[in-house]
Short mmCIF file of C-alpha atoms in Angstrom, two decimals:
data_model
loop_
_atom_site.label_atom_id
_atom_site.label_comp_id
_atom_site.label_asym_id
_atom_site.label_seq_id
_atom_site.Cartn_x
_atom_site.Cartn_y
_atom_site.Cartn_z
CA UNK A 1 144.52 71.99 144.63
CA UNK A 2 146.22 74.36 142.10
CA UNK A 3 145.75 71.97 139.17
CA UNK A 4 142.14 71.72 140.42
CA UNK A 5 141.66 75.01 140.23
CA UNK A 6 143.14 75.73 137.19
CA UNK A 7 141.34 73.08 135.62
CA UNK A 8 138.04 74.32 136.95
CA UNK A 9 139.19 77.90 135.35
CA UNK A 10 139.60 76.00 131.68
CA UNK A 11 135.95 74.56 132.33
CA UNK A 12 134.56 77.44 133.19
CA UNK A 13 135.84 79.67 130.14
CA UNK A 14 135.33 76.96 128.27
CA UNK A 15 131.76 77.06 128.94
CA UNK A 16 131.24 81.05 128.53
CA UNK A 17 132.59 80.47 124.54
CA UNK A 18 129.19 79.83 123.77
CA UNK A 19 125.81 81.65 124.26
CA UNK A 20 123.40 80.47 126.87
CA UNK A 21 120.86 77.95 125.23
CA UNK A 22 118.23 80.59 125.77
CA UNK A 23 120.09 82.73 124.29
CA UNK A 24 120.71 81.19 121.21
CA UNK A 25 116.95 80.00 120.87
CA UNK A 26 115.76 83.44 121.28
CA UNK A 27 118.40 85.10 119.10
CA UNK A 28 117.33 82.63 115.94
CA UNK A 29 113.72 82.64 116.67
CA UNK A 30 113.84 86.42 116.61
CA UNK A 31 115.40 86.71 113.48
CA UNK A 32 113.24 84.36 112.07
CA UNK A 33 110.16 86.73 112.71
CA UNK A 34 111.60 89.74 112.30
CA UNK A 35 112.07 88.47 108.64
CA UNK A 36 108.42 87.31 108.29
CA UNK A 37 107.57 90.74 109.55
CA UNK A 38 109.55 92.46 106.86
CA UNK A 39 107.79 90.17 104.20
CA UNK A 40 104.65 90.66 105.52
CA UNK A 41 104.97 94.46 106.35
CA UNK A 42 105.88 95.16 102.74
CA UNK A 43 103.76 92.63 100.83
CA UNK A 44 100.73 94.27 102.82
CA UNK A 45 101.97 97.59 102.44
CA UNK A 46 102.04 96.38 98.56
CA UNK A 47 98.16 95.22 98.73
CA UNK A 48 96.82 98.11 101.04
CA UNK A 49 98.06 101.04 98.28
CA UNK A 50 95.30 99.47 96.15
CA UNK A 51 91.73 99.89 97.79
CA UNK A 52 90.58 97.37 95.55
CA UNK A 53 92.78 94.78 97.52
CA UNK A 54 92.82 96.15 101.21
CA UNK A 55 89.94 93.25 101.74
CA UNK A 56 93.48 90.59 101.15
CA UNK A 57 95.42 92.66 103.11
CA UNK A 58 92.89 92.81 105.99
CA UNK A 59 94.55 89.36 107.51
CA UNK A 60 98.09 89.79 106.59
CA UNK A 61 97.83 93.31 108.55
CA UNK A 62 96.01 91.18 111.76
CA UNK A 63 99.28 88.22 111.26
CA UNK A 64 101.58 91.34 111.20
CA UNK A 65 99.96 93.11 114.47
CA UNK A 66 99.93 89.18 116.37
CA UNK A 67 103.80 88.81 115.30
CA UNK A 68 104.85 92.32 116.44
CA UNK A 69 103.34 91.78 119.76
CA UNK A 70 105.41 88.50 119.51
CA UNK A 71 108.09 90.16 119.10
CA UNK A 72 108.20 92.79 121.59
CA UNK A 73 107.68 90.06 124.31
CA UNK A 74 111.18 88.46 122.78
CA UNK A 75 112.87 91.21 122.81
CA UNK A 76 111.94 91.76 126.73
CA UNK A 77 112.85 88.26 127.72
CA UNK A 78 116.00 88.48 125.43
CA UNK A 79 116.57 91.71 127.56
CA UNK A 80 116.33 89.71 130.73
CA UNK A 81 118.04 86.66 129.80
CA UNK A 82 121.20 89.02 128.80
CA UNK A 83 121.52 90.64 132.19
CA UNK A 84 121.06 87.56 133.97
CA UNK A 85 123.53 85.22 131.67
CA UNK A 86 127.57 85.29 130.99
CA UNK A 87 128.51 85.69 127.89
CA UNK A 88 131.47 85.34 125.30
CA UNK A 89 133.29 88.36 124.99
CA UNK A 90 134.18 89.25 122.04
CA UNK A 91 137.52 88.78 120.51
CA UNK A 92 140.72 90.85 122.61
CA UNK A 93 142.62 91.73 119.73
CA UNK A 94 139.28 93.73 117.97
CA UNK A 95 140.41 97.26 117.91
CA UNK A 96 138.72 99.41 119.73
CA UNK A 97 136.69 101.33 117.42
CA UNK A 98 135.43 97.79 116.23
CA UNK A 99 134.54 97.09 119.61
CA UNK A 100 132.82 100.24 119.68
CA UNK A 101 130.75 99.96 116.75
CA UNK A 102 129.94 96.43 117.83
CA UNK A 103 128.40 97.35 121.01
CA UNK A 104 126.44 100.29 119.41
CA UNK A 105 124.99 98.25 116.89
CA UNK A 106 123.87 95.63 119.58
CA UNK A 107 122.38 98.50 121.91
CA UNK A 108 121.14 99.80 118.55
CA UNK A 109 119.31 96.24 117.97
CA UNK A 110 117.85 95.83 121.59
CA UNK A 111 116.58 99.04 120.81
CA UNK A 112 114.74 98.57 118.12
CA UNK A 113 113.24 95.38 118.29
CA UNK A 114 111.94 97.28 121.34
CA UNK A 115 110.52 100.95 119.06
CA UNK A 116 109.75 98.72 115.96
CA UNK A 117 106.52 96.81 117.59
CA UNK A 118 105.73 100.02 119.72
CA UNK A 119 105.22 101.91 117.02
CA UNK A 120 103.31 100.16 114.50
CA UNK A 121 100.87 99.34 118.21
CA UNK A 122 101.07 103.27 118.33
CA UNK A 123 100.16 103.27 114.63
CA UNK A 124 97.53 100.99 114.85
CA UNK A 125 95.96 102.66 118.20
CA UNK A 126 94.70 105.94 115.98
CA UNK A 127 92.55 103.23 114.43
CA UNK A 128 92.92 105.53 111.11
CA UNK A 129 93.91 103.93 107.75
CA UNK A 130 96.44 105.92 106.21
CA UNK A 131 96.17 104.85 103.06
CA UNK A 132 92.06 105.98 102.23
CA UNK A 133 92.75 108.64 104.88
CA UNK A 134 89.66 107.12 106.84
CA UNK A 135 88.70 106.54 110.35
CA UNK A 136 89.37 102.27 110.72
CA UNK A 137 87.48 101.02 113.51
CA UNK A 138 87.48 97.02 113.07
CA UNK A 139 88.98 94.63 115.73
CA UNK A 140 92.90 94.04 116.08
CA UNK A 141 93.02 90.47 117.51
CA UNK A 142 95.84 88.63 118.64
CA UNK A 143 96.20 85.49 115.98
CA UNK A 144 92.84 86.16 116.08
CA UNK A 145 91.61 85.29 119.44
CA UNK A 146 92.20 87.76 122.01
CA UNK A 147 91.49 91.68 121.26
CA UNK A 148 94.38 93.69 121.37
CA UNK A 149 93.90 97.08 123.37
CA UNK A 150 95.14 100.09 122.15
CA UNK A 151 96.77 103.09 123.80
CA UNK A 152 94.10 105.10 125.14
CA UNK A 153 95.93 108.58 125.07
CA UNK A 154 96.29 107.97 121.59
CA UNK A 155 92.95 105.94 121.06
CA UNK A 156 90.65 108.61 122.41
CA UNK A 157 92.45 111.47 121.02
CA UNK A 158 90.03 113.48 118.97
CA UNK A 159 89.77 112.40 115.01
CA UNK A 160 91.87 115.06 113.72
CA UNK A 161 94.65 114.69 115.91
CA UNK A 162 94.36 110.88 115.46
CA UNK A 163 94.27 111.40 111.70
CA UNK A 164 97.85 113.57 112.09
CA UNK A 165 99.31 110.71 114.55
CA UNK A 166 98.04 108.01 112.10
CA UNK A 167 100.53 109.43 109.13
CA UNK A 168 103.35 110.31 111.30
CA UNK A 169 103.69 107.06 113.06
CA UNK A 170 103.51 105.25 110.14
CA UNK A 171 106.13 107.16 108.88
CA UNK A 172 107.90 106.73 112.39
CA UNK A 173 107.43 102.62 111.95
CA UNK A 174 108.61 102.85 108.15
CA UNK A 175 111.51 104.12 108.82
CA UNK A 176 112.48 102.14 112.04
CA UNK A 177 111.50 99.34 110.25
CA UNK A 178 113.70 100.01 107.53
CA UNK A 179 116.39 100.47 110.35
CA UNK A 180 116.09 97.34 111.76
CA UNK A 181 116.86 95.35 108.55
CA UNK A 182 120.09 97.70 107.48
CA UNK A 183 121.50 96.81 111.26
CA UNK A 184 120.42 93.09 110.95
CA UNK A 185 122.02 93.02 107.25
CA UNK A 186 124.98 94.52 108.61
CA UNK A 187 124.99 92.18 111.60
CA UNK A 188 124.85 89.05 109.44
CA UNK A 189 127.88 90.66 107.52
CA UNK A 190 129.97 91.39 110.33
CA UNK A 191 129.55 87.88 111.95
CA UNK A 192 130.57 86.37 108.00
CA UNK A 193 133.65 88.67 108.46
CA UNK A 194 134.54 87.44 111.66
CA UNK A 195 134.12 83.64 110.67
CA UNK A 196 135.75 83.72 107.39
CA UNK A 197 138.01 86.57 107.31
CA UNK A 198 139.08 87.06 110.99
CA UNK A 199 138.70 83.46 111.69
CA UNK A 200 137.66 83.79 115.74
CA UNK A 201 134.48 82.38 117.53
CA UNK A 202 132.11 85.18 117.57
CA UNK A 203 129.44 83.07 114.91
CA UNK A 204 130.52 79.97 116.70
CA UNK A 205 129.52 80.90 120.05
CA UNK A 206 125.83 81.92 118.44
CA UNK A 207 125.10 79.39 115.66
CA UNK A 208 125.25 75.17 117.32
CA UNK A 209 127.41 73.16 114.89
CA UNK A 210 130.12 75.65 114.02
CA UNK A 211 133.79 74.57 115.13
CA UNK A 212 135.26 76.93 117.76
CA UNK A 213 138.84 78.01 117.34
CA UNK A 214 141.30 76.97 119.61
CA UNK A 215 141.75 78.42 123.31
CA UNK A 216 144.80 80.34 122.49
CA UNK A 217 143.24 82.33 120.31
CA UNK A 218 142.78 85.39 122.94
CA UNK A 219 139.27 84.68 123.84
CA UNK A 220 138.17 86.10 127.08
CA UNK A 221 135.34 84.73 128.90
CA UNK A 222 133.93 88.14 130.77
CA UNK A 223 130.90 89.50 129.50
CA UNK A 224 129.96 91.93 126.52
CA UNK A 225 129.89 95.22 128.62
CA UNK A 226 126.64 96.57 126.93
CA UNK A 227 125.92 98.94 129.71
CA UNK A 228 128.33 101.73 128.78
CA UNK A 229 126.60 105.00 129.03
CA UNK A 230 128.70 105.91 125.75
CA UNK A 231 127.27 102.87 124.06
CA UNK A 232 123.67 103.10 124.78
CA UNK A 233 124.20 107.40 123.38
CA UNK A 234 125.60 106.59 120.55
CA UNK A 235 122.64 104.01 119.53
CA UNK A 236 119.83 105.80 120.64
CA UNK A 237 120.90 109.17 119.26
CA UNK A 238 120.71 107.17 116.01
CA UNK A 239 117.66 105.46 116.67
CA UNK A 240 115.64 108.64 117.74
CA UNK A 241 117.35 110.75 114.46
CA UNK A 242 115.49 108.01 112.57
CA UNK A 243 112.47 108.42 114.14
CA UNK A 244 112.26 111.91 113.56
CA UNK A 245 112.79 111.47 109.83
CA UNK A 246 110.17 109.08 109.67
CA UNK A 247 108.04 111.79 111.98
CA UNK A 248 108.68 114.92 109.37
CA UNK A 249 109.27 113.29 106.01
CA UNK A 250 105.28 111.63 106.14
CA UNK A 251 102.86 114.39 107.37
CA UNK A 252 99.27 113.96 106.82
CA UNK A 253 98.25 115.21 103.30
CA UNK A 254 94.89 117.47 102.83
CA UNK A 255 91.68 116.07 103.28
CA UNK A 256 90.59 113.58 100.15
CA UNK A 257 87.24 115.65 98.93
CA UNK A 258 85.49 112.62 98.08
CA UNK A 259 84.57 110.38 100.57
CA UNK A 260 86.11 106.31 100.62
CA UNK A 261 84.66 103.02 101.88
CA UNK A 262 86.88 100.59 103.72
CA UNK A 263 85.25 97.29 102.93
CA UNK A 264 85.62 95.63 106.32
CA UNK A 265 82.49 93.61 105.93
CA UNK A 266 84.13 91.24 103.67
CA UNK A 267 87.03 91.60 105.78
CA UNK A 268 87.86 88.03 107.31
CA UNK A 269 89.37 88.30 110.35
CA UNK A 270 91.81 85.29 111.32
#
């Protein structure tokens, strides 16, 4: 009965070395369209600067809106699957400022793929374009076949205050946007480190196909403990100081005295 037991302990931590295969599904397809939503987000930030090309960035801006929404359901199932699921701890002789940091910047990442898609939908509710500093009225639909609703306390706001909200959640979505890639760069750098350098299974127990160390190597098979009141301060302190900065450092400008076109006519909408 002992052996049994013990040998059903073995299995069992064996098992919790690797993510769930939801997990690990979710975790690539996520980064997969966070980085198309990067591209895309600057490419048609790169097009809509220039009036003369907003009609080509009319559809890249309705393929960013689908994917955010995309995303934000992710991130919520993500959210559930990681409550519900054991995990692989991470590695017991990390220091604990490394553990630290690592849970932060995880909080710090649910976090944001959360804020990211809320605010560009908050953005995109003042229906104002920013860029001619114009009232924007056309459709947003979803890969172009259902309409996406907007917020109505933002959406019915009178056009001034719409105009203000239009500028600083774009800011707001800039720079959480730009947040999201430093953290996933740094991610991708600190699971290289741990591969290469430190040598233990954190990258193996997310990526299929990489060889897991050895047992003894001091891996424990509880659970990240992401729910740390510490942890979840520490990341969104730093997620709402970034907001802010995006809020301040892109007020609207004074009114434009001559009066712009948006050429939505020509505007295909996918």
């Amino acid at each position: 009965m002992t052996v049994d037991h013990h040998e059903a302990t073995r299995s069992h931590a064996a098992a919790v070395r690797r993510f769930p295969a939801g997990l690990i599904v979710i975790h690539w397809l996520s980064a997969l369209l966070i980085a198309i939503m990067l591209a895309t987000g600057w490419w048609m930030m790169e097009l809509i600067d220039d009036p003369r090309r907003m009609t080509a960035a009319f559809p890249i801006f309705q393929f960013h809106k689908s994917l955010g929404l995309v995303v934000l359901a992710a991130a919520f199932f993500r959210i559930v699957l990681r409550t519900r699921r054991r995990v692989p701890a991470l590695p017991r002789r990390m220091p604990g400022w490394e553990r630290l940091t690592a849970f932060a910047s995880h909080a710090a990442l649910y976090i944001l793929l959360v804020t990211v898609p809320l605010s560009g939908w908050s953005y995109i509710s003042t229906q104002w374009a920013e860029s001619l500093d114009k009232e924007f009225r056309a459709p947003s639909l979803f890969f172009g076949l259902v309409p996406i609703p907007y917020f109505p306390v933002i959406a019915e706001a009178e056009g001034g205050l719409r105009r203000a909200l239009s500028f600083h959640l774009s800011g707001v979505h800039a720079w959480l946007a730009y947040g999201l890639l430093v953290l996933a760069l740094f991610h991708v750098a600190a699971a290289l480190k741990h591969h290469f350098i430190d040598r233990d299974n954190v990258l193996g127990s997310m990526l299929p196909g990489i060889r897991q160390p050895d047992a003894e190597d001091g891996e424990a098979s509880a659970p990240h403990k992401l729910t740390s009141g510490r942890v979840w301060l520490i990341a969104g302190g730093g997620i709402v100081a970034l907001a802010l900065l995006g809020w301040l450092f892109n007020p609207p400008p004074p009114r434009r005295s001559v009066d712009t076109t948006i050429p939505v006519a020509s505007a295909k909408i996918p």
